[in-house]
XYZ file of N, CA, C and O in Angstrom:
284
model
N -92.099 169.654 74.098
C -91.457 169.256 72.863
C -90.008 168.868 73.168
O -89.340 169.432 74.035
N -89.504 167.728 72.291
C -88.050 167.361 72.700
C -87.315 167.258 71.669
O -87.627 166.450 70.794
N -85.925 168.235 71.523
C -85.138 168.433 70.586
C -84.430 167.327 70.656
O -84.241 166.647 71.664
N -84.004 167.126 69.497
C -82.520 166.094 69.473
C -81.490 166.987 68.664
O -81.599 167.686 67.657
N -80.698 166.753 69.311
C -78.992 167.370 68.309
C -78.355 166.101 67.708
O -78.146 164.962 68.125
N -78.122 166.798 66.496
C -77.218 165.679 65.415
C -75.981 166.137 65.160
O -75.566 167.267 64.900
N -75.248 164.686 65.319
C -74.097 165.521 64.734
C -73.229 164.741 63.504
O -72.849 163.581 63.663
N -73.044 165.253 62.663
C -72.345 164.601 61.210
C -70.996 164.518 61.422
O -70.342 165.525 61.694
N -70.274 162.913 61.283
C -68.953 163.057 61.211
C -68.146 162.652 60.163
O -68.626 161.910 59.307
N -67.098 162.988 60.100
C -66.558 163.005 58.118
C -65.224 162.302 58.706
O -64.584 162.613 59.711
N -64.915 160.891 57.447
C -63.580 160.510 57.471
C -62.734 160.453 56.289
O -62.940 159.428 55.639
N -62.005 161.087 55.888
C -61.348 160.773 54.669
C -60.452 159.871 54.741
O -59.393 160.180 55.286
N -60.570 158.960 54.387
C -59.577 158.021 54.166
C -58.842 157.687 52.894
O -59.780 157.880 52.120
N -57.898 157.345 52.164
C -56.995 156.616 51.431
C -58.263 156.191 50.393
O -58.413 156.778 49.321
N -59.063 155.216 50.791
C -59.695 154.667 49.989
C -61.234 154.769 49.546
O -61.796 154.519 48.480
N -61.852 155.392 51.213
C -63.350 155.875 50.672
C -62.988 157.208 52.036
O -62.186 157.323 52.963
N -64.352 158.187 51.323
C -64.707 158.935 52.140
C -65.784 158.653 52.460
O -66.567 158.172 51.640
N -66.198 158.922 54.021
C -67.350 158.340 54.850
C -67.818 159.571 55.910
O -67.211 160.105 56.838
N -69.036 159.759 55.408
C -69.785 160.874 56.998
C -70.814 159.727 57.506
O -71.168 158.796 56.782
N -71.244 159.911 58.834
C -72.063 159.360 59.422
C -72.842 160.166 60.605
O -72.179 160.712 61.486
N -74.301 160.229 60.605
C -74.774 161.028 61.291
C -75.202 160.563 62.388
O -76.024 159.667 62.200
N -74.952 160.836 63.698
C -75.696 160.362 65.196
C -75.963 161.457 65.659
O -75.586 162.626 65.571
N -77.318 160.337 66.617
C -77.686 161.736 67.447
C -77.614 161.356 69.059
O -77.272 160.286 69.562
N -77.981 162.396 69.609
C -77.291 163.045 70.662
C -76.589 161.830 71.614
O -75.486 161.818 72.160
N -77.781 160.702 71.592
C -77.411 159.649 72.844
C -76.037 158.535 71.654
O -76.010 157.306 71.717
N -75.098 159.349 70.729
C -74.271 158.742 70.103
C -74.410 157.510 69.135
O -73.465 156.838 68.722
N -75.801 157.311 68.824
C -76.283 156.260 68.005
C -76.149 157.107 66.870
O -76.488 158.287 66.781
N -75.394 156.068 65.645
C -75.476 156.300 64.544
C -76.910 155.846 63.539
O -77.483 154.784 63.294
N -77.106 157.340 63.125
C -78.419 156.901 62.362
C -78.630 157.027 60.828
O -79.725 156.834 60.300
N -77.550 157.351 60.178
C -77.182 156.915 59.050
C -76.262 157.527 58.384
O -75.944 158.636 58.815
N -75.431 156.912 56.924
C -74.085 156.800 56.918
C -74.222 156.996 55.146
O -74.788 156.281 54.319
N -73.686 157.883 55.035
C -73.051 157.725 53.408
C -71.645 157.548 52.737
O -70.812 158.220 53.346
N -71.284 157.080 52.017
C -69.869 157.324 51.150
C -69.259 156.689 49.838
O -69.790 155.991 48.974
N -68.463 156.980 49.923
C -67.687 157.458 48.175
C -66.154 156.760 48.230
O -65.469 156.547 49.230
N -65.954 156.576 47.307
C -64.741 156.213 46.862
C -63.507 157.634 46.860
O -63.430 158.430 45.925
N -63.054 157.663 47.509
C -61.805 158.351 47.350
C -61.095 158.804 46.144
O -60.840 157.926 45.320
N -60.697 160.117 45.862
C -61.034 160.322 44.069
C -59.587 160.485 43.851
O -59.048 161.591 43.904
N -59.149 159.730 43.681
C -57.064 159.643 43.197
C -57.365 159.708 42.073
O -58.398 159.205 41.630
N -56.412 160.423 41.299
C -56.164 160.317 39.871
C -55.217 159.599 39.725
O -54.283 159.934 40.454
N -54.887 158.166 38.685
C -53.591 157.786 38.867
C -53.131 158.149 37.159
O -54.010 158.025 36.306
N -51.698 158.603 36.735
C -51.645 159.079 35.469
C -50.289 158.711 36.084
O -49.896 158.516 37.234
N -49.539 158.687 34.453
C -47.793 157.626 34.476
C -47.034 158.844 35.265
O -45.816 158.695 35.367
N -47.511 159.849 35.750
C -46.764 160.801 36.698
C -46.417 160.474 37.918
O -45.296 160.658 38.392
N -47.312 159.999 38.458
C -47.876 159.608 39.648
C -49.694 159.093 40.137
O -50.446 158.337 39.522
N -49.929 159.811 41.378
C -51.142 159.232 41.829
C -51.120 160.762 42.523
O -50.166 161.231 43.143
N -52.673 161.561 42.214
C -53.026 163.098 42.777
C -53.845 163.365 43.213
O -54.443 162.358 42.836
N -54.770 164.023 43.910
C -56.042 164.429 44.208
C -56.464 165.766 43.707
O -55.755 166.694 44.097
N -57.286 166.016 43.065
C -57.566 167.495 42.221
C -58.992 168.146 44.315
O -59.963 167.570 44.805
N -58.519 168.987 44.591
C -59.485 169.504 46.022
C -60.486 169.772 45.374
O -61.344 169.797 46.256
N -61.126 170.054 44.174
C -62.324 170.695 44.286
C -62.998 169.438 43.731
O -64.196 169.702 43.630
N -62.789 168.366 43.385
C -63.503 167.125 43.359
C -63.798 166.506 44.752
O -64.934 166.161 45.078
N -62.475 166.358 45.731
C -62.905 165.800 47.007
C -63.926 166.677 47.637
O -64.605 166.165 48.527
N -64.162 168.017 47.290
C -64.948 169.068 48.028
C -66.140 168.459 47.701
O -66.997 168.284 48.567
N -66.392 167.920 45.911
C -67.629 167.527 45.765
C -68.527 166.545 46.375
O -69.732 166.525 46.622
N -67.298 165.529 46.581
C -67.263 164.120 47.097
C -67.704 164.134 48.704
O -68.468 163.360 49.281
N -67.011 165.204 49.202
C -67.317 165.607 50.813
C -68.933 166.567 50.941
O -69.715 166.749 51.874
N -68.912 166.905 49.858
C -70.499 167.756 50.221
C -71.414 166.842 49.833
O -72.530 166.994 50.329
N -71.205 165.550 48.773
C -71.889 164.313 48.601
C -72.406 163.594 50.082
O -73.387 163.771 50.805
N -71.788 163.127 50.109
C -71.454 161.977 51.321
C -72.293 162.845 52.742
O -73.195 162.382 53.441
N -71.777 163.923 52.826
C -72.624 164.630 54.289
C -73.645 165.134 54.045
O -74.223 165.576 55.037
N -74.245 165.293 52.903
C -75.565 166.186 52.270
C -76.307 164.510 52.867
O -77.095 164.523 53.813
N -75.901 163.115 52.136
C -76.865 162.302 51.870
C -76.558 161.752 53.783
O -77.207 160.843 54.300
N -76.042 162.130 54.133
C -75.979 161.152 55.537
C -76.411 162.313 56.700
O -76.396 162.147 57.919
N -76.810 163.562 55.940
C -78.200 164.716 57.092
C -79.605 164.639 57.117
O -80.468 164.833 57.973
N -79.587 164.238 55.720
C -81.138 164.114 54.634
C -81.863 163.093 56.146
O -82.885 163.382 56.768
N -81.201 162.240 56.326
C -82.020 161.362 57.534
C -82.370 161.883 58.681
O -83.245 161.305 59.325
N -81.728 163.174 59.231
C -81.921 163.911 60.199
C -83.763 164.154 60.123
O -84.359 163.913 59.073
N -84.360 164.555 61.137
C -86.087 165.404 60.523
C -85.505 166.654 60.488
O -84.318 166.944 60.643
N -86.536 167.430 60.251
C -86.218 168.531 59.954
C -87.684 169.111 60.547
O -88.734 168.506 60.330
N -87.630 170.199 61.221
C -88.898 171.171 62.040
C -88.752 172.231 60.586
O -87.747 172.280 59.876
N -90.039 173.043 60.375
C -90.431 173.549 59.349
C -91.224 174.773 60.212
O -91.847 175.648 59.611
């Protein structure tokens, strides 16, 4: 039997957040992401963390789902 290791990588950027999952031989085998969650209000421009948390468990939940999975 032959394992493969995956590994999920996360970018936050300015404008989107992006994970992408490869496996072992560094091929990317699939990729999710989101828009970057700024609030802009006549104060300024903010990020509330427990939205990006959502946004970050979004994005890497849907870009593992492609991984197999042994049962």
């Amino acid at each position: 039997m032959t394992s493969t290791t995956y590994t999920v990588g996360l970018d936050v950027g300015t404008t989107r957040v992006k994970a992408v999952t490869f496996d072992s031989l560094g091929r990317a085998v699939a990729q999710a992401e989101r828009p970057t969650p700024w609030r802009h209000d006549p104060a300024g421009i903010e990020m509330d963390a427990a939205e990006l948390a959502d946004v970050v468990r979004t994005v890497v939940g849907e870009a593992a789902r492609a991984v197999p999975r042994v049962v």
